[in-house]
Coordinates of N, CA and C in Angstrom, one line a residue:
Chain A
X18 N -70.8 -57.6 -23.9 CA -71.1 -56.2 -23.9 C -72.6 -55.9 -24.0
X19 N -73.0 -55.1 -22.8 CA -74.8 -54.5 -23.0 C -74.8 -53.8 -24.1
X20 N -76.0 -54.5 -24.7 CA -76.3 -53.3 -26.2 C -76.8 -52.0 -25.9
X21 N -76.5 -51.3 -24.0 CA -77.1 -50.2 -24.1 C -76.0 -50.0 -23.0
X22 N -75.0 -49.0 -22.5 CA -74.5 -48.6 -21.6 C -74.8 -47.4 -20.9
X23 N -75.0 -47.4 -19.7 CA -75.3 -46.1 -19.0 C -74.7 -45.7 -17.9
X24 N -74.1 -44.7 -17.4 CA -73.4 -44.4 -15.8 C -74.4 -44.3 -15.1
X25 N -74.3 -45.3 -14.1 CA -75.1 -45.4 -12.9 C -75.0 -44.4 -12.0
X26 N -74.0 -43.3 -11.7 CA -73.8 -42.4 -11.4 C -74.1 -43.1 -9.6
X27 N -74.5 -42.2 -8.3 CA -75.3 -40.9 -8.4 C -74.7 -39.7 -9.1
X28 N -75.4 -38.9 -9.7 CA -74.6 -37.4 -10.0 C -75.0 -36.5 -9.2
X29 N -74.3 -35.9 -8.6 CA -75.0 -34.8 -7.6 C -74.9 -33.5 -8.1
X30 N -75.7 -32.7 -7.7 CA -75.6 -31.4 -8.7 C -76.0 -30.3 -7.6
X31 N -75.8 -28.8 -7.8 CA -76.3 -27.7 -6.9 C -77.5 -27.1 -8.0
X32 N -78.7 -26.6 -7.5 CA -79.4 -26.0 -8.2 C -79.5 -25.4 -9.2
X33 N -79.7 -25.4 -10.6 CA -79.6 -24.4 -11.4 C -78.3 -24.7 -12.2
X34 N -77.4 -25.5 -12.2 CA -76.8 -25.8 -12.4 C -77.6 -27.1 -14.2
X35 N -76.1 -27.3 -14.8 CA -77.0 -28.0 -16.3 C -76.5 -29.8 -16.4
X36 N -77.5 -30.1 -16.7 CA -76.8 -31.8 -16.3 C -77.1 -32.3 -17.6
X37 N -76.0 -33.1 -17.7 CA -75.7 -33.9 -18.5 C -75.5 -35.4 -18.5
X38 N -76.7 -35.9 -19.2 CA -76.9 -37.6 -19.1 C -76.5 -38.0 -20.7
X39 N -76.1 -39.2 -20.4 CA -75.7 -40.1 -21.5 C -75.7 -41.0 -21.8
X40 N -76.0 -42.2 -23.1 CA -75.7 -43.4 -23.0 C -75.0 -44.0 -24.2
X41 N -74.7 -44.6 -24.0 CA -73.9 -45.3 -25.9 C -74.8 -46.7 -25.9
X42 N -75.0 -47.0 -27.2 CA -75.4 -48.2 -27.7 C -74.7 -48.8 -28.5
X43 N -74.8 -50.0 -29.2 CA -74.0 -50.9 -29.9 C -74.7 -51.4 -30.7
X44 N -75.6 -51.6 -31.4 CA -75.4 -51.5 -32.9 C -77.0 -50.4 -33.9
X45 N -76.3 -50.6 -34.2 CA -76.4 -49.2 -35.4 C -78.2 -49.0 -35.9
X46 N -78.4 -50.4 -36.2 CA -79.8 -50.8 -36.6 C -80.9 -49.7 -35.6
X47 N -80.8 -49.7 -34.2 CA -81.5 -48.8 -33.4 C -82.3 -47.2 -34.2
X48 N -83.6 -47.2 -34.1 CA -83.8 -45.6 -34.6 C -84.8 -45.1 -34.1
X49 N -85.0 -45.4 -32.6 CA -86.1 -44.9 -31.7 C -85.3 -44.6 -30.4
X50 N -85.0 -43.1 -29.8 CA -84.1 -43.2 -28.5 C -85.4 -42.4 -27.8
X51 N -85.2 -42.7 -26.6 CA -86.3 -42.3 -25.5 C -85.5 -41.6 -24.3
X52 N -85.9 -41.3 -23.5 CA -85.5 -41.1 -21.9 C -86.5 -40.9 -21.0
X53 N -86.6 -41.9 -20.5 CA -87.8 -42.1 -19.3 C -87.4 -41.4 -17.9
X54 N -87.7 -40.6 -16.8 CA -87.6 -40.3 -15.8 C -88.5 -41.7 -14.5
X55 N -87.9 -41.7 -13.3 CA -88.5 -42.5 -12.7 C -88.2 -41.9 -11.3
X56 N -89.1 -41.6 -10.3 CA -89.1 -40.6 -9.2 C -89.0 -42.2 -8.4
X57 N -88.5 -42.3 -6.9 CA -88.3 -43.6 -6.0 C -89.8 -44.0 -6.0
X58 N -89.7 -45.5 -5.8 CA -90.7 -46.2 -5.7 C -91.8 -45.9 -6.9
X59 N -91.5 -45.5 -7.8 CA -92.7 -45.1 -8.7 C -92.4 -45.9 -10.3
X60 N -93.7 -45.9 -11.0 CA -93.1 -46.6 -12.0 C -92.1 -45.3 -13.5
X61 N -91.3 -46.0 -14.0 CA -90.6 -44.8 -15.4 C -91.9 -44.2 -15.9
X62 N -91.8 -43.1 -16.4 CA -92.6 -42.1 -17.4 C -91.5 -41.6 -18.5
X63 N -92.9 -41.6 -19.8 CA -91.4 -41.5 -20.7 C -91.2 -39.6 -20.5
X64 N -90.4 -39.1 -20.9 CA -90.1 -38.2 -20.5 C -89.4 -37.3 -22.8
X65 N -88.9 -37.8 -22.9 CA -88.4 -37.4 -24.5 C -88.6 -38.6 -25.2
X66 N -88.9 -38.2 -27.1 CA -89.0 -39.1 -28.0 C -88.2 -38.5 -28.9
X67 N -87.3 -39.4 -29.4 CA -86.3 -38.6 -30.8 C -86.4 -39.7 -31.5
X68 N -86.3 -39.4 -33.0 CA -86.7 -40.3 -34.1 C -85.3 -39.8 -34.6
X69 N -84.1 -40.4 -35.4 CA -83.2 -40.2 -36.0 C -82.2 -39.2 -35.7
X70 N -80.8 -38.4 -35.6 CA -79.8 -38.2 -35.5 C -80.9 -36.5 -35.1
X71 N -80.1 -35.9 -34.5 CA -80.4 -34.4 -34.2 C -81.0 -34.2 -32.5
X72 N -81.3 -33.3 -32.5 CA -82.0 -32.8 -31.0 C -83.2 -32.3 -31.3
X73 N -84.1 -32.7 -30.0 CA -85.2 -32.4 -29.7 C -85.6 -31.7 -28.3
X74 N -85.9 -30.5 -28.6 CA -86.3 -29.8 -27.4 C -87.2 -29.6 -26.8
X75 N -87.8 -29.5 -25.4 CA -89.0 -29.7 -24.6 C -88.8 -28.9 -22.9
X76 N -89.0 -27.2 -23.6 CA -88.8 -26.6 -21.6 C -87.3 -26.9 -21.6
X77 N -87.3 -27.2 -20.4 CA -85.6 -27.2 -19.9 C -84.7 -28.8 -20.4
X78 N -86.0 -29.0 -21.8 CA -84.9 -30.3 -21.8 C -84.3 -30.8 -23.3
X79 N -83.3 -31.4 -23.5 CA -83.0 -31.4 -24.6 C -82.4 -32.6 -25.0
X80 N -82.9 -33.6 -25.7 CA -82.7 -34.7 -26.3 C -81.7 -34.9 -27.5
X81 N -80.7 -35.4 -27.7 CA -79.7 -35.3 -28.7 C -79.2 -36.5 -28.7
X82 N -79.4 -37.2 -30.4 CA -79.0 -38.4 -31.0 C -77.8 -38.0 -31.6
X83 N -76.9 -38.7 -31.4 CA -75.6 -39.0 -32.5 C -75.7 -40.1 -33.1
X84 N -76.3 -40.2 -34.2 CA -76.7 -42.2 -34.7 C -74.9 -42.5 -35.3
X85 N -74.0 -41.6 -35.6 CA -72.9 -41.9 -36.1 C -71.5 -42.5 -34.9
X86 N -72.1 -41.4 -34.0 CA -71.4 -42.1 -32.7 C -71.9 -43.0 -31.9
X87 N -73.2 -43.1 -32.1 CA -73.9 -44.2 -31.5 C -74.4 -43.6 -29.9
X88 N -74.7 -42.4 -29.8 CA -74.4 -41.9 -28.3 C -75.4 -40.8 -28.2
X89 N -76.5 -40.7 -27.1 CA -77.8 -40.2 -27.0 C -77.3 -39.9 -25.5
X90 N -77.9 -37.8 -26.0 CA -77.8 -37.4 -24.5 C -78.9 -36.7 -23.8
X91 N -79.1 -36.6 -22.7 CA -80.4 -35.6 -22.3 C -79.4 -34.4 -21.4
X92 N -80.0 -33.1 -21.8 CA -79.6 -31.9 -21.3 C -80.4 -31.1 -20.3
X93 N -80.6 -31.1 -19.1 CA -81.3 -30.5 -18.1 C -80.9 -29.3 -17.8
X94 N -81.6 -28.1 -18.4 CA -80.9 -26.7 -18.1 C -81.8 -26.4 -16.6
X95 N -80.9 -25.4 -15.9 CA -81.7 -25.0 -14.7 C -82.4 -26.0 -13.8
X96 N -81.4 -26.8 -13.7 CA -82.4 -28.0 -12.8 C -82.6 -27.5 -11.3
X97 N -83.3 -28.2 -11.2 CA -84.4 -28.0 -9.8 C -84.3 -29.7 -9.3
X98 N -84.5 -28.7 -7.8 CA -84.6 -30.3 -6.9 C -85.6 -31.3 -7.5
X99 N -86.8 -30.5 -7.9 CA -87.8 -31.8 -8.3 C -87.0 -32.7 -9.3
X100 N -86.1 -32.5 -9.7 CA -85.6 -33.2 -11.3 C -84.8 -34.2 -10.4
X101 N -84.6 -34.7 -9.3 CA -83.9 -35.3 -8.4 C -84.4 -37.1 -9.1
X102 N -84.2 -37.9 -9.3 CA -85.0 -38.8 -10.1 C -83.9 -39.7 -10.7
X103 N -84.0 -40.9 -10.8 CA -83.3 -41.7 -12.1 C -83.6 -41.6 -13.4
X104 N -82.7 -41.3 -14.1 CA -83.3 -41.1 -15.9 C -82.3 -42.5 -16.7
X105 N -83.4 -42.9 -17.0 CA -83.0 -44.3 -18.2 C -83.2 -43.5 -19.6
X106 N -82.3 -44.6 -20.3 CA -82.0 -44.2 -21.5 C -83.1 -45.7 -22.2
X107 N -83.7 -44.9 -23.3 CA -84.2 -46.8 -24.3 C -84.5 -46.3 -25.2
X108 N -84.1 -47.5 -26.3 CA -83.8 -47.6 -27.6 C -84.5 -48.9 -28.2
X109 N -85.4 -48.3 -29.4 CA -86.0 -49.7 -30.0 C -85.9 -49.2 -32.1
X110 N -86.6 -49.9 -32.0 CA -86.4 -50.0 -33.2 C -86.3 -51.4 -34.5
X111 N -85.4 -52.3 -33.9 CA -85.2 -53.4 -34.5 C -86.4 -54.3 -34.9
X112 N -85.9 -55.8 -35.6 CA -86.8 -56.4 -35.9 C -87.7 -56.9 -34.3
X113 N -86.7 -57.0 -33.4 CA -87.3 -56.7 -31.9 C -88.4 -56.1 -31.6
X114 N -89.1 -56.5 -30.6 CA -90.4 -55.1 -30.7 C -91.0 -55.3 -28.9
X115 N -89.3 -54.8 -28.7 CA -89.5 -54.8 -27.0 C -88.3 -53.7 -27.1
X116 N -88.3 -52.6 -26.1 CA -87.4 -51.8 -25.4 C -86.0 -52.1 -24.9
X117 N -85.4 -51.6 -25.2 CA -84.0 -52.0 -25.0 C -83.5 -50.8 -23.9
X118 N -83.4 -51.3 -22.2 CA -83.1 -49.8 -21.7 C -81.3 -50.0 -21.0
X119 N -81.3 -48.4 -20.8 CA -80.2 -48.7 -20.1 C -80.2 -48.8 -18.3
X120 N -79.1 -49.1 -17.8 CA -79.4 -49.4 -16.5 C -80.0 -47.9 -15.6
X121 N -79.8 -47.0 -15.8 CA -80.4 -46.1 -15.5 C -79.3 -45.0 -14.5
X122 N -79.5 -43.8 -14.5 CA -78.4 -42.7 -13.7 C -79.5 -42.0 -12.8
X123 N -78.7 -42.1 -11.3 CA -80.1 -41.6 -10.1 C -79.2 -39.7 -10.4
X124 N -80.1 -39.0 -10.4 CA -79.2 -37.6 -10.1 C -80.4 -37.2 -8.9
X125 N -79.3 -36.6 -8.4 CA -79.6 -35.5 -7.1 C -79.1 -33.8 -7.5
X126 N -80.4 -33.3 -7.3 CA -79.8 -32.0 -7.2 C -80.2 -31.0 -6.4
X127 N -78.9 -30.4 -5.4 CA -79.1 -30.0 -3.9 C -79.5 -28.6 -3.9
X128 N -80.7 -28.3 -3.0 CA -81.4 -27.0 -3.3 C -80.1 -26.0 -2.5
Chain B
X258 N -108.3 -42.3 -13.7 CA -107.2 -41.6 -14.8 C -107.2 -42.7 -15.8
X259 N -106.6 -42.2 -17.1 CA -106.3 -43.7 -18.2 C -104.6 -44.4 -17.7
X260 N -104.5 -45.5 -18.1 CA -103.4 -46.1 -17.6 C -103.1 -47.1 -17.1
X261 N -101.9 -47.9 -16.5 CA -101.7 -49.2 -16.3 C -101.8 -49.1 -15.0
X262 N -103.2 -50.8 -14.5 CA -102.9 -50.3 -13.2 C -102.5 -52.4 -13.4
X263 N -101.5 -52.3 -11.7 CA -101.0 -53.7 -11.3 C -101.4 -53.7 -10.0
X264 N -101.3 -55.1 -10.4 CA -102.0 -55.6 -8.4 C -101.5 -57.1 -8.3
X265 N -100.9 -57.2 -7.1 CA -101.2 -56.1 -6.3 C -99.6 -55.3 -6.1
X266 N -99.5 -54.6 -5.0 CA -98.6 -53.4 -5.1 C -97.5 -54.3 -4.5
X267 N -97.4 -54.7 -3.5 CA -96.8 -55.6 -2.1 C -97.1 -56.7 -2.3
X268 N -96.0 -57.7 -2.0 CA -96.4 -59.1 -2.0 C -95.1 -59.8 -1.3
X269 N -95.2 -60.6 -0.1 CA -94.2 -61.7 0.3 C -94.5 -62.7 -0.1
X270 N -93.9 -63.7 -0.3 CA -93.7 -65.2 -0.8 C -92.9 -66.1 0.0
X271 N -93.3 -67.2 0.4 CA -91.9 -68.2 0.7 C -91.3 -69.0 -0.7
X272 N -90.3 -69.4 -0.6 CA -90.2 -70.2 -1.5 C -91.0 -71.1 -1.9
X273 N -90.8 -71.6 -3.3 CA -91.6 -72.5 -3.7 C -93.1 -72.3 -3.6
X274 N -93.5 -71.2 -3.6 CA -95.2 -70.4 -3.5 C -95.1 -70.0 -4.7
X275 N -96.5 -70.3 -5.0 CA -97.1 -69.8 -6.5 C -97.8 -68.5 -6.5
X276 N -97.4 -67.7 -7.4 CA -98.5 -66.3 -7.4 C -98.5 -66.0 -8.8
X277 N -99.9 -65.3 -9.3 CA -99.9 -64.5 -10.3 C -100.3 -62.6 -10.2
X278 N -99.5 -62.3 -11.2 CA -99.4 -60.6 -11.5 C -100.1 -60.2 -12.2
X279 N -101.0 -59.2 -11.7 CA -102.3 -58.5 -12.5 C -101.7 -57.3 -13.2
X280 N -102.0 -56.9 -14.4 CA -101.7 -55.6 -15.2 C -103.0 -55.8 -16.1
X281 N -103.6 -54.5 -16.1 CA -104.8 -54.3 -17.2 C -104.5 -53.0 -17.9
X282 N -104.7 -52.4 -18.8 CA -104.8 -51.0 -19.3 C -105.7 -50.8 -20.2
X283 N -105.9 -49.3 -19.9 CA -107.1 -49.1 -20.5 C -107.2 -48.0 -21.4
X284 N -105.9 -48.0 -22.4 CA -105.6 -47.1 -23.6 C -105.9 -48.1 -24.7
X285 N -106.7 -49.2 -24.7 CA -106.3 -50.0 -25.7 C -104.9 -50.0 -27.0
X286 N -104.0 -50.4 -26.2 CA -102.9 -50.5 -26.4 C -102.9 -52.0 -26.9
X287 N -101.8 -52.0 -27.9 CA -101.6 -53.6 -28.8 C -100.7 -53.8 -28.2
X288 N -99.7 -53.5 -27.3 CA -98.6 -54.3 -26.8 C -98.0 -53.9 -25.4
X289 N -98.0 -55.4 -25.0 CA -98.1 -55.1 -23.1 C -96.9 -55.9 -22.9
X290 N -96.4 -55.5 -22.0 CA -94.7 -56.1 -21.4 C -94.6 -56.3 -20.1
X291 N -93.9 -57.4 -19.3 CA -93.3 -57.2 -18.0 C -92.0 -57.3 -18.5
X292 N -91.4 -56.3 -17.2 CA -90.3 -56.0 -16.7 C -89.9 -56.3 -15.7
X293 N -88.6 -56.6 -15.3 CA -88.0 -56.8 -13.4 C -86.8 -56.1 -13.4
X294 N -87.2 -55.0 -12.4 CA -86.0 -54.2 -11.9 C -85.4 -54.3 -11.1
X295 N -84.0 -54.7 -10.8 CA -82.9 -54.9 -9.7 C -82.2 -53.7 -9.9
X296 N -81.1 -53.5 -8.7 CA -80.4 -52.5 -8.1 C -79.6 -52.8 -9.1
X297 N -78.8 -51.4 -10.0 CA -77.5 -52.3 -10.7 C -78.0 -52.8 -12.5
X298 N -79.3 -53.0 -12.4 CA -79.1 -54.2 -13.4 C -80.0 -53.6 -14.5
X299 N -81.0 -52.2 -14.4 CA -82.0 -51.8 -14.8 C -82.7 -52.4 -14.9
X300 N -83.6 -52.2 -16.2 CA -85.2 -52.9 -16.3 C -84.7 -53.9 -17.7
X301 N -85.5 -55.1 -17.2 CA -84.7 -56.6 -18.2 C -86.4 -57.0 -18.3
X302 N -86.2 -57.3 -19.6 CA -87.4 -58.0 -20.3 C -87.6 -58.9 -19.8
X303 N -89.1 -59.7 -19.6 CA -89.4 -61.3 -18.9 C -90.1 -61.5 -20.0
X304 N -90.9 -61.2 -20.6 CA -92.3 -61.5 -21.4 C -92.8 -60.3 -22.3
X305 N -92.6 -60.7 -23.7 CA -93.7 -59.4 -23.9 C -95.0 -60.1 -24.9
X306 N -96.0 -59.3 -25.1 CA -97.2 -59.6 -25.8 C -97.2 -58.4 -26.7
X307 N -96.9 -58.5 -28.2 CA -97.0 -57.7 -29.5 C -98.6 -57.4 -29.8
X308 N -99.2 -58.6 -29.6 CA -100.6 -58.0 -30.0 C -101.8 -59.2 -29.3
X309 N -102.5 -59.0 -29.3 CA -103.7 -60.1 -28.6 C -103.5 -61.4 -29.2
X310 N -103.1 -62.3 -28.3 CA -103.3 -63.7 -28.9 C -101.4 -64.1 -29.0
X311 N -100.8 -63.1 -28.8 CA -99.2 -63.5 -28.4 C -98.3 -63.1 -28.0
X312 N -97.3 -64.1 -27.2 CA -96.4 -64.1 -26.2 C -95.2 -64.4 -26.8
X313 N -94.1 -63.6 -26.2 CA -92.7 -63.7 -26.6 C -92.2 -64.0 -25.6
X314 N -90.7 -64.8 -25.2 CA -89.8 -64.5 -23.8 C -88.9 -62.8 -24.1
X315 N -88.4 -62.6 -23.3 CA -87.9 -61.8 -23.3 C -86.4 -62.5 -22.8
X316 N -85.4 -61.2 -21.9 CA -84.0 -61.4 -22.1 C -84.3 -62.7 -20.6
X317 N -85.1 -62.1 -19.6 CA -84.7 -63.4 -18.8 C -86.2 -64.0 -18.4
X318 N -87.0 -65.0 -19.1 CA -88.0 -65.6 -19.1 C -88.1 -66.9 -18.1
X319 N -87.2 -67.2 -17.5 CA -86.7 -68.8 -16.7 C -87.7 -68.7 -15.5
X320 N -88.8 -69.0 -15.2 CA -89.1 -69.4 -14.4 C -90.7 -68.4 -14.1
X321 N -90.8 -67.9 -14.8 CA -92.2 -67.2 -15.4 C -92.9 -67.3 -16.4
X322 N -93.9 -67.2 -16.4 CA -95.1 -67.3 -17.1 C -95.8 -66.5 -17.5
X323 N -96.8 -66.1 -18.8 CA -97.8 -65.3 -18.8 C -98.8 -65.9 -19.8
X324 N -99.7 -64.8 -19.5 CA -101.2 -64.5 -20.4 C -101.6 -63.9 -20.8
X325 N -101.7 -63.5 -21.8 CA -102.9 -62.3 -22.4 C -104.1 -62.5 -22.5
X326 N -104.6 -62.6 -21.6 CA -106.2 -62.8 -21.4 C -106.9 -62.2 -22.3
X327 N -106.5 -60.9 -23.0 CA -107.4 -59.7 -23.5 C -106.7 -58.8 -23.9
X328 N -107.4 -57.5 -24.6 CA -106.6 -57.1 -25.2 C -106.2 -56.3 -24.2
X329 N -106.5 -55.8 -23.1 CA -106.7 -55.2 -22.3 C -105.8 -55.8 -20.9
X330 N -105.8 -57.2 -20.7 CA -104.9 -57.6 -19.6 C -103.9 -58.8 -19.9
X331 N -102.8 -58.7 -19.0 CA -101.6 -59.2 -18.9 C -101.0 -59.9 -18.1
X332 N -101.2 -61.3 -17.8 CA -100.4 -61.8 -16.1 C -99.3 -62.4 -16.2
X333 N -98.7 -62.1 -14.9 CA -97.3 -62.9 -15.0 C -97.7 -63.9 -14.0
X334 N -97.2 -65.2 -14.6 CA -97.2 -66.1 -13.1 C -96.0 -66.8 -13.0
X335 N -95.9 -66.8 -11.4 CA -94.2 -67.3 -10.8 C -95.3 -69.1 -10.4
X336 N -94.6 -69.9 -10.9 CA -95.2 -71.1 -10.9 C -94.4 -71.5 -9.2
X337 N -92.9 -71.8 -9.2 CA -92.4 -71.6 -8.2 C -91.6 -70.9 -7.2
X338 N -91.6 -70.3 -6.7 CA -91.0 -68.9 -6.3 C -89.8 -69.0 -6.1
X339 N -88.6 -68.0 -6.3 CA -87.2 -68.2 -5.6 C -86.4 -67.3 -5.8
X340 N -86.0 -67.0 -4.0 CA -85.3 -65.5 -3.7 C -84.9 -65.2 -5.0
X341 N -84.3 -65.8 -5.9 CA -83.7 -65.0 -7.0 C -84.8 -63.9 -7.6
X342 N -85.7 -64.5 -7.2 CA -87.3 -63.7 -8.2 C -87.7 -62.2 -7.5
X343 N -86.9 -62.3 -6.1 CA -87.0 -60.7 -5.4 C -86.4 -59.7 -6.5
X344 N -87.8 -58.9 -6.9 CA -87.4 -57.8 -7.5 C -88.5 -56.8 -7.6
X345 N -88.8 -55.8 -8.2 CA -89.7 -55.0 -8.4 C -90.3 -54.8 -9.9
X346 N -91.2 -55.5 -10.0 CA -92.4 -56.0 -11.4 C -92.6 -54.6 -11.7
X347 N -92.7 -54.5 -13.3 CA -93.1 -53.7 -14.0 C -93.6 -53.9 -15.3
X348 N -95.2 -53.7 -15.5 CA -96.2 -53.9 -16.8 C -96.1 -52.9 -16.9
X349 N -95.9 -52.7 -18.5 CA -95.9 -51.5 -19.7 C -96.9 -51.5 -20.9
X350 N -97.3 -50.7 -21.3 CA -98.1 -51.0 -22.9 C -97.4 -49.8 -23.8
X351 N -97.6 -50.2 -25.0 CA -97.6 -49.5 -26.6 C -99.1 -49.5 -27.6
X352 N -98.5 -48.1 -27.7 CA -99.8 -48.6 -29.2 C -99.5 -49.7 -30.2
X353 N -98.1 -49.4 -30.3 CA -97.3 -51.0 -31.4 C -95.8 -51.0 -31.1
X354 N -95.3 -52.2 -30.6 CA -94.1 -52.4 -29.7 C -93.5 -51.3 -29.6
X355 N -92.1 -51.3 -30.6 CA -91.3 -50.6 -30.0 C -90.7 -49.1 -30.4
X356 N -92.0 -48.9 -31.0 CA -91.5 -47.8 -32.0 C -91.9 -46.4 -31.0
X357 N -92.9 -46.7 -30.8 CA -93.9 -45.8 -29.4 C -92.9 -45.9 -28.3
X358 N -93.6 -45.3 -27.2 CA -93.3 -44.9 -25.9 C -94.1 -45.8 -24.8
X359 N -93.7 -46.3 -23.8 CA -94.5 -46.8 -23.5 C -95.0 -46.6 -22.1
X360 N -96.1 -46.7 -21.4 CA -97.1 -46.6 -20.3 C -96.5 -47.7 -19.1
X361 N -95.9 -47.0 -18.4 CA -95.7 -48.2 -17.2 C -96.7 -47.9 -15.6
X362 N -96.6 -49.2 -15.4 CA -97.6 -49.1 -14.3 C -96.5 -48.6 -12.9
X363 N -97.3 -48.5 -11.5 CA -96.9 -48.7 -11.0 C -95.4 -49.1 -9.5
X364 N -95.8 -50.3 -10.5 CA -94.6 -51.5 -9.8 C -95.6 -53.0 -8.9
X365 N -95.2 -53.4 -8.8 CA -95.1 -54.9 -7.5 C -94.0 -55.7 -7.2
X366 N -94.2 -54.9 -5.7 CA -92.6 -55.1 -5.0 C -93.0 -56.3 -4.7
X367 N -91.9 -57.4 -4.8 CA -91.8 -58.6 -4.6 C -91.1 -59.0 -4.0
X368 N -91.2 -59.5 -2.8 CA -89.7 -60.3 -1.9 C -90.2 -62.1 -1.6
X369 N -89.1 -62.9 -2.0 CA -89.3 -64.2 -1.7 C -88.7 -64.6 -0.5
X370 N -88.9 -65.0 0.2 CA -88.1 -65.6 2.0 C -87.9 -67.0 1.8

């Protein structure tokens, strides 16, 4: 089992419409969740920082830990074609002191 | 701009060819990482450097190499090349591993023949 699961999707979406990304992890110890955006051919940028269980909001976007379900989501209100991009999920924290990502979800969203 | 730069961008190889991977940054950052990204497989640790003066493997280290020259640079070297190694390189830094966010460069697209 990956200690970080993600749907590879593509998701396709119509403009303006709210997207919903997700990932689950596997074990508990984790208490740094991230979501990096990555446009083709370009390198990830981190995009959200959450530190412990709750949501964090940023403009159209919205970061939400569940540390009890183990399951971290990003919420894209009003998306726009530019938001068209892969979004990875990563999680660090441990006695580890390297990123733990997930495989990453490409979304499309059609003007 | 501040940030990670890699070099070079493009690179072919034949088998069994040796190359090394430039990454510098210039946030003075304590901790610098490569990554290799396949279709499918996301971004998997090769190497990372916690702080000047040391190296860790990561999840797939087999057949690569690095250095921290500084605190400032990072190389990977493919001692022998092989198609398996076709992927797309990615150097990152932190202020302190994994607690931060981290600066990625780039890329260096890599194909072995």
């Amino acid at each position: 089992q990956k200690e970080v699961e993600q749907d590879p999707g593509p998701l396709s979406v119509p403009e303006g419409a709210i997207v919903s990304l997700n990932c689950t992890y596997s074990n508990s110890a984790f208490q740094y969740f991230m979501w990096y955006r990555q446009y083709s051919r370009k390198g990830p940028e981190l995009l959200m920082y959450t530190y412990s269980s709750g949501n964090k909001e940023d403009g159209r976007f919205t970061a939400q830990v569940d540390k009890s379900s183990k399951y971290i989501s990003l919420f894209i209100r009003d998306s726009q074609p530019s938001d068209s991009a892969t979004y990875l999920c990563a999680i660090g924290g441990r006695s580890r002191r390297a990123l733990t990502f997930g495989s990453g979800t490409r979304l499309q969203v059609q003007p | 701009n501040a940030g990670v730069t890699q070099t070079p961008k493009f690179q072919v190889l034949k088998t069994g060819q040796s190359m090394t991977l430039q990454c510098a940054q210039d946030m003075n950052h304590n901790s610098m990482y490569w990554y290799r990204q396949d279709p499918g497989m996301g971004l998997r640790l090769i190497y990372y450097s916690a702080s000047e003066g040391t190296t860790d493997k990561g999840e797939v280290p087999n057949g690569y190499n690095v250095s921290r020259l500084n605190k400032r640079e990072f190389s990977l070297r493919l001692e022998s090349a092989a198609p398996s190694q076709t992927s797309v390189y990615f150097c990152a830094s932190s202020e302190v591993g994994d607690t931060y966010g981290y600066t990625f460069g780039s890329g260096t697209r890599l194909t072995v023949v």
